[in-house]
Amino acid sequence: MTANAVLTLPDGQTVALPVVVGSEGEKAIDISRLRYRTGHITVDDAYENTGSCRSAITFIDGDRGVLRYRGYPIEEVAKRSTFIEAAQLLIWGELPTTEQRMRFSDLLTDNSALPEDFRRHFSGFPPHAHPMSILSAMINCLQAYDLPGQVIDDEEELERVAASLISKVRTIASAAYKSSISEPIMYPRYDMKYTENFLHMMFSRPYRDYVPSPEATRALDLFLMLHADHEQNCSTSTVRMVASGQANLYASAAAGVCALWGRLHGGANQAVLEMLTAIQTSDVSIHDYVTKVKDRRSKVRLMGFGHRVYKNFDPRALILKKAADDLLDQMHVADPRLELARQLEAVALADDYFIERRLYPNVDFYSGIILTALGIPVEMFTVLFAIGRMPGWIANWAEIHRDPESRIYRPRQVYVGQTERPWLLQSQRGGSSEPDPV
Ligand code: SDX
């Protein structure tokens, strides 16, 4: 029996609204019939209190710092899985059997190379082009080379297109980087697994192979796994919006890349490292910097801190903080910015400004330290986030396309502009008295 919330309007009209309870006990008021029954809509700037969908992919409890992929705690996934296995879990809902894992691995390998004439597009971008602009353009361009993939009617076709996108996004990213440093674009190797192959394409040269260490490969695989999905964040909601109109998977993923680019979202990992570097190379003390952050007039934020959902530690940040420690130890690399990040975290977590606002380190606070240790340039950080998030975008796209009841997303608005008014002739508008255009 569904319980109801009762809404009483100023005119005394009351309406019963069903309360929906999720599998983890979250409660939501279903307002899908509100406008039809009362003529009212709701308004919720930035969707802070609005659930856009019912989804079974990822669960977050922001108050308790809980994150689960299809019911598996992120700590277990990080310890026991790989990025590609996590991708299959997110997209198809279960941990893959050996046969499923082998089949998907073969599809990734078979779909890792870019069409030969596709590669010439990279030379069309100026060297200073941001790789996120290249990535979104090239993902959209991929669909022109995969016309059958523009219509996905069954799981077999979804598996092929998913493998193509997950595999090629890595090849495109490395090609964008190589083009930006005027080095030859490297071909993927068919004897390498996903993450190792990406590092090969990023850092090998035709005359000299780069062989990543197992520690470096594992650290990057962990980074990608932790970024794989995060319920209805800005970029995933964008993918769902585009998918709801029945745009194809390539177009939806390209839209996700553009949304992720924002510095408040996926662009934050680049902004964190730039912040740490700026503090490190300036004579500004940590306390002075934090004081500036707390002064709202400065408009300076502590990048990598705060989250719309987590009002506790982001579990991914805790895992990445330890991974950064371990990787630098294993590589015998010292990065003073890691120590600086630790000090910033300690100062912020003891400061009432951050405590009152429940601001904690998020996934971006330590991730850049790992990427820097791997030799990934800061301009590529958000691209790495996009590579990691691709399985989550695909899983959300598929969740919409598997749902026969799915409808196009089309929010309403509260109009606050001009009410109806008479047309103004040119002569009535002020300025020079030009004749009217028609
Ligand atoms: C990601 O949604 C997801 O799941 C995203 C993500 C994913 O995996 O997809 O987790 C990835 O995007 C992580 C977030 C990365 N962004 C940053 O690190 C940028 C810095 N953080 C913020 O700008 C901010 O915390 C947001 C954007 C993450 C969240 O913003 P909200 O929820 O809109 O919060 P808000 O801006 O309304 O802030 C509430 C208060 C304000 O102060 P008051 O008006 O109450 O005085 O907290 C303050 C803010 O000024 N505040 C900060 C702050 N974040 C919030 N003050 C200083 N530094 C910060 N980082």
mmCIF file of C-alpha atoms in Angstrom, residues 2-3 25 33 38 147 193 207 278 302 330 357 362 430 437:
data_model
loop_
_atom_site.group_PDB
_atom_site.id
_atom_site.type_symbol
_atom_site.label_atom_id
_atom_site.label_comp_id
_atom_site.label_asym_id
_atom_site.label_seq_id
_atom_site.Cartn_x
_atom_site.Cartn_y
_atom_site.Cartn_z
ATOM 1 C CA THR A 2 1.624 3.298 -1.117
ATOM 2 C CA ALA A 3 1.524 6.069 1.496
ATOM 3 C CA GLY A 25 14.726 3.380 1.812
ATOM 4 C CA ARG A 33 0.268 14.140 -11.919
ATOM 5 C CA THR A 38 -3.669 21.295 -9.563
ATOM 6 C CA LEU A 147 26.326 3.718 -39.158
ATOM 7 C CA LYS A 193 45.051 -5.148 -21.678
ATOM 8 C CA TYR A 207 61.183 3.889 -32.176
ATOM 9 C CA ALA A 278 49.933 27.912 -7.569
ATOM 10 C CA LEU A 302 39.022 25.132 -2.371
ATOM 11 C CA GLN A 330 56.444 2.459 -5.192
ATOM 12 C CA ARG A 357 29.034 23.552 5.420
ATOM 13 C CA ASN A 362 35.889 14.815 -3.120
ATOM 14 C CA GLY A 430 15.422 55.534 -29.305
ATOM 15 C CA PRO A 437 13.238 46.501 -41.350
#
